[in-house]
CSV table of N, CA and C in Angstrom, one decimal:
chain,number,residue,atom,x,y,z
A,1,MET,N,20.2,3.6,22.1
A,1,MET,CA,19.9,2.2,21.9
A,1,MET,C,19.2,2.2,21.4
A,2,ILE,N,19.1,0.6,20.5
A,2,ILE,CA,17.6,0.3,19.8
A,2,ILE,C,17.9,-1.1,20.2
A,3,VAL,N,16.7,-1.4,20.6
A,3,VAL,CA,15.8,-2.5,20.7
A,3,VAL,C,15.8,-3.7,19.7
A,4,VAL,N,16.7,-5.1,19.7
A,4,VAL,CA,16.3,-6.3,18.6
A,4,VAL,C,16.0,-7.7,19.1
A,5,THR,N,15.2,-8.1,18.1
A,5,THR,CA,15.3,-9.2,18.8
A,5,THR,C,16.2,-10.7,18.6
A,6,ARG,N,16.1,-11.3,19.4
A,6,ARG,CA,17.4,-13.1,19.4
A,6,ARG,C,16.6,-13.3,18.2
A,7,LEU,N,16.8,-15.0,17.5
A,7,LEU,CA,15.7,-15.7,17.6
A,7,LEU,C,15.3,-16.3,18.2
A,8,ASN,N,15.5,-16.9,19.6
A,8,ASN,CA,15.2,-17.5,20.1
A,8,ASN,C,13.8,-16.5,20.7
A,9,ALA,N,13.6,-15.4,20.5
A,9,ALA,CA,12.6,-14.6,20.3
A,9,ALA,C,12.7,-13.8,21.8
A,10,THR,N,14.0,-13.5,22.0
A,10,THR,CA,14.7,-12.3,23.7
A,10,THR,C,15.0,-11.0,22.8
A,11,ARG,N,14.5,-10.6,23.8
A,11,ARG,CA,14.7,-8.9,22.9
A,11,ARG,C,15.5,-8.8,23.5
A,12,PHE,N,16.6,-7.9,23.7
A,12,PHE,CA,17.7,-6.7,24.0
A,12,PHE,C,17.9,-5.4,23.4
A,13,ALA,N,18.7,-4.9,24.2
A,13,ALA,CA,19.2,-3.2,23.5
A,13,ALA,C,20.6,-3.4,23.5
A,14,ILE,N,21.1,-2.4,21.9
A,14,ILE,CA,22.0,-2.3,21.5
A,14,ILE,C,22.6,-1.0,21.8
A,15,ASN,N,23.9,-0.9,21.2
A,15,ASN,CA,24.1,1.6,21.3
A,15,ASN,C,24.5,1.1,19.4
A,16,ALA,N,23.3,1.8,19.6
A,16,ALA,CA,23.6,2.0,17.5
A,16,ALA,C,24.3,2.9,17.2
A,17,ASP,N,25.2,3.7,18.2
A,17,ASP,CA,26.4,4.0,17.9
A,17,ASP,C,27.8,3.1,17.8
A,18,LEU,N,27.6,1.8,18.1
A,18,LEU,CA,28.5,1.1,18.4
A,18,LEU,C,28.8,0.1,17.4
A,19,ILE,N,27.6,0.0,16.4
A,19,ILE,CA,27.5,-1.1,15.1
A,19,ILE,C,28.5,-0.7,14.0
A,20,GLU,N,29.1,-1.7,13.8
A,20,GLU,CA,29.8,-1.9,12.6
A,20,GLU,C,29.1,-2.4,11.2
A,21,ARG,N,28.7,-3.0,11.2
A,21,ARG,CA,28.2,-3.2,9.7
A,21,ARG,C,26.6,-4.3,10.1
A,22,ILE,N,26.0,-4.8,9.6
A,22,ILE,CA,25.5,-5.4,8.8
A,22,ILE,C,25.6,-6.1,7.7
A,23,GLN,N,25.1,-7.5,8.0
A,23,GLN,CA,25.0,-8.5,6.8
A,23,GLN,C,23.7,-9.7,7.1
A,24,GLU,N,23.1,-9.8,6.2
A,24,GLU,CA,21.8,-10.4,5.4
A,24,GLU,C,22.3,-11.6,4.7
A,25,ASN,N,22.2,-12.7,5.6
A,25,ASN,CA,22.5,-14.0,4.4
A,25,ASN,C,22.2,-15.7,5.5
A,26,PRO,N,20.9,-16.1,5.7
A,26,PRO,CA,20.2,-15.3,5.1
A,26,PRO,C,19.8,-14.3,6.9
A,27,ASP,N,20.3,-15.1,7.6
A,27,ASP,CA,20.2,-14.6,9.2
A,27,ASP,C,21.1,-12.9,9.1
A,28,THR,N,20.2,-11.8,9.6
A,28,THR,CA,20.9,-10.3,9.9
A,28,THR,C,21.7,-10.3,10.7
A,29,VAL,N,22.6,-10.5,10.4
A,29,VAL,CA,24.3,-10.3,12.2
A,29,VAL,C,24.2,-9.0,12.1
A,30,VAL,N,24.6,-8.5,12.9
A,30,VAL,CA,24.9,-6.9,13.1
A,30,VAL,C,26.0,-7.1,14.2
A,31,PHE,N,26.9,-6.4,13.4
A,31,PHE,CA,29.3,-6.7,14.3
A,31,PHE,C,29.4,-5.4,14.6
A,32,MET,N,29.2,-5.0,15.7
A,32,MET,CA,29.6,-4.3,16.6
A,32,MET,C,31.2,-3.7,16.7
A,33,ALA,N,31.2,-2.5,16.9
A,33,ALA,CA,32.5,-2.1,16.9
A,33,ALA,C,33.8,-2.4,18.1
A,34,THR,N,32.7,-3.4,19.5
A,34,THR,CA,33.8,-4.2,20.0
A,34,THR,C,34.3,-5.2,19.7
A,35,GLY,N,33.5,-5.9,18.8
A,35,GLY,CA,34.0,-6.8,18.5
A,35,GLY,C,33.1,-7.9,18.3
A,36,ALA,N,31.5,-8.2,19.2
A,36,ALA,CA,30.7,-8.8,19.2
A,36,ALA,C,30.3,-8.7,18.4
A,37,LYS,N,29.3,-9.8,17.9
A,37,LYS,CA,28.2,-10.1,16.7
A,37,LYS,C,27.0,-10.9,17.4
A,38,TYR,N,25.6,-10.6,16.5
A,38,TYR,CA,24.6,-10.6,17.3
A,38,TYR,C,23.4,-11.1,15.8
A,39,VAL,N,23.1,-11.8,16.1
A,39,VAL,CA,22.6,-13.1,15.2
A,39,VAL,C,20.7,-12.3,15.3
A,40,VAL,N,19.9,-11.5,14.2
A,40,VAL,CA,18.4,-11.0,15.1
A,40,VAL,C,17.5,-11.8,14.6
A,41,ARG,N,16.7,-11.4,14.9
A,41,ARG,CA,15.4,-11.7,13.4
A,41,ARG,C,14.6,-10.7,12.9
A,42,GLU,N,15.5,-9.2,12.9
A,42,GLU,CA,15.4,-8.0,12.1
A,42,GLU,C,15.6,-8.0,10.8
A,43,THR,N,15.3,-7.9,9.7
A,43,THR,CA,15.7,-7.4,8.8
A,43,THR,C,17.5,-6.1,8.5
A,44,MET,N,18.0,-6.4,7.7
A,44,MET,CA,18.6,-5.7,7.2
A,44,MET,C,18.4,-4.0,7.9
A,45,GLU,N,17.0,-3.7,6.2
A,45,GLU,CA,16.6,-2.9,6.4
A,45,GLU,C,15.6,-2.5,7.9
A,46,GLU,N,15.5,-3.3,8.2
A,46,GLU,CA,14.4,-2.5,10.1
A,46,GLU,C,15.7,-1.7,11.1
A,47,VAL,N,16.5,-3.1,11.0
A,47,VAL,CA,17.9,-2.4,11.6
A,47,VAL,C,18.1,-1.1,11.2
A,48,ILE,N,18.9,-1.1,10.0
A,48,ILE,CA,19.1,0.1,9.6
A,48,ILE,C,17.8,1.4,10.2
A,49,SER,N,16.5,0.7,9.8
A,49,SER,CA,15.2,2.4,10.1
A,49,SER,C,15.1,2.4,11.6
A,50,LEU,N,15.8,1.2,12.7
A,50,LEU,CA,15.5,1.6,14.5
A,50,LEU,C,16.9,2.6,14.4
A,51,VAL,N,17.9,2.5,13.6
A,51,VAL,CA,19.0,3.4,13.7
A,51,VAL,C,18.2,4.5,14.0
A,52,ALA,N,17.5,4.6,12.6
A,52,ALA,CA,17.7,5.8,12.1
A,52,ALA,C,16.5,7.2,12.5
A,53,GLY,N,15.6,5.6,13.2
A,53,GLY,CA,14.8,6.0,13.9
A,53,GLY,C,15.4,7.1,15.3
A,54,HIS,N,16.5,6.2,15.8
A,54,HIS,CA,17.2,6.7,16.9
A,54,HIS,C,18.1,7.9,17.4
A,55,ARG,N,18.4,8.6,15.5
A,55,ARG,CA,19.2,9.5,15.7
A,55,ARG,C,18.7,10.4,15.3
A,56,ALA,N,17.6,9.8,14.8
A,56,ALA,CA,16.6,11.7,15.0
A,56,ALA,C,16.3,11.9,15.8
A,57,ARG,N,15.5,10.7,17.2
A,57,ARG,CA,15.2,11.6,18.5
A,57,ARG,C,16.3,11.8,19.7
A,58,VAL,N,17.9,11.9,19.1
A,58,VAL,CA,18.6,12.6,19.9
A,58,VAL,C,18.7,13.5,19.1
A,59,VAL,N,18.5,14.0,18.2
A,59,VAL,CA,18.8,15.2,17.0
A,59,VAL,C,17.4,16.2,18.1
A,60,SER,N,16.8,15.3,17.8
A,60,SER,CA,15.2,16.8,18.5
A,60,SER,C,15.1,16.9,19.7
A,61,LEU,N,16.0,15.9,20.5
A,61,LEU,CA,15.8,16.4,22.1
A,61,LEU,C,17.1,17.5,22.1
A,62,ALA,N,18.2,17.2,21.2
A,62,ALA,CA,19.4,18.5,21.4
A,62,ALA,C,19.1,19.5,20.7
A,63,ARG,N,17.6,19.6,19.4
A,63,ARG,CA,17.0,20.3,19.2
A,63,ARG,C,16.3,20.9,20.5
A,64,GLN,N,15.7,20.5,21.2
A,64,GLN,CA,14.4,20.9,22.3
A,64,GLN,C,15.2,21.1,23.3
A,65,ALA,N,16.8,21.3,24.1
A,65,ALA,CA,17.5,21.4,24.8
A,65,ALA,C,18.7,22.9,24.5
A,66,VAL,N,18.5,22.8,23.3
A,66,VAL,CA,18.8,24.2,22.9
A,66,VAL,C,17.6,25.4,23.3
A,67,PRO,N,18.0,26.5,23.8
A,67,PRO,CA,17.1,27.7,23.4
A,67,PRO,C,17.4,28.0,22.0
A,68,SER,N,16.4,28.5,21.5
A,68,SER,CA,16.9,28.4,19.5
A,68,SER,C,17.4,30.3,19.7
A,69,ASP,N,17.3,31.0,20.6
A,69,ASP,CA,17.0,31.8,20.6
A,69,ASP,C,17.7,32.4,22.2
A,70,PRO,N,19.1,32.6,22.3
A,70,PRO,CA,19.7,33.1,23.8
A,70,PRO,C,19.0,33.9,24.2
A,71,PRO,N,19.3,34.8,25.2
A,71,PRO,CA,18.5,35.6,26.2
A,71,PRO,C,19.3,36.8,26.2
A,72,PRO,N,18.9,37.7,26.3
A,72,PRO,CA,19.4,39.3,26.3
A,72,PRO,C,20.7,39.5,26.9
A,73,HIS,N,21.6,39.9,26.2
A,73,HIS,CA,22.3,40.3,27.2
A,73,HIS,C,22.5,41.9,28.2
A,74,ARG,N,22.5,41.2,29.6
A,74,ARG,CA,22.8,42.8,30.3
A,74,ARG,C,24.0,43.5,30.8
């Protein structure tokens, strides 16, 4: 999930994996695969950065959860 801000300054989280596209003209609109769309204060570049950071955290956590060397076979 990433946290974004509506134009009225309320913050909410959206599932970054469901973002279909982002448009900026002049407001930033996030279109979801579910058909929902959200107008947010963040720029397109900021939303993309939030998504990239989210995915980097997921990969990092997955690497920490998997042992690098399998235990010896007995």
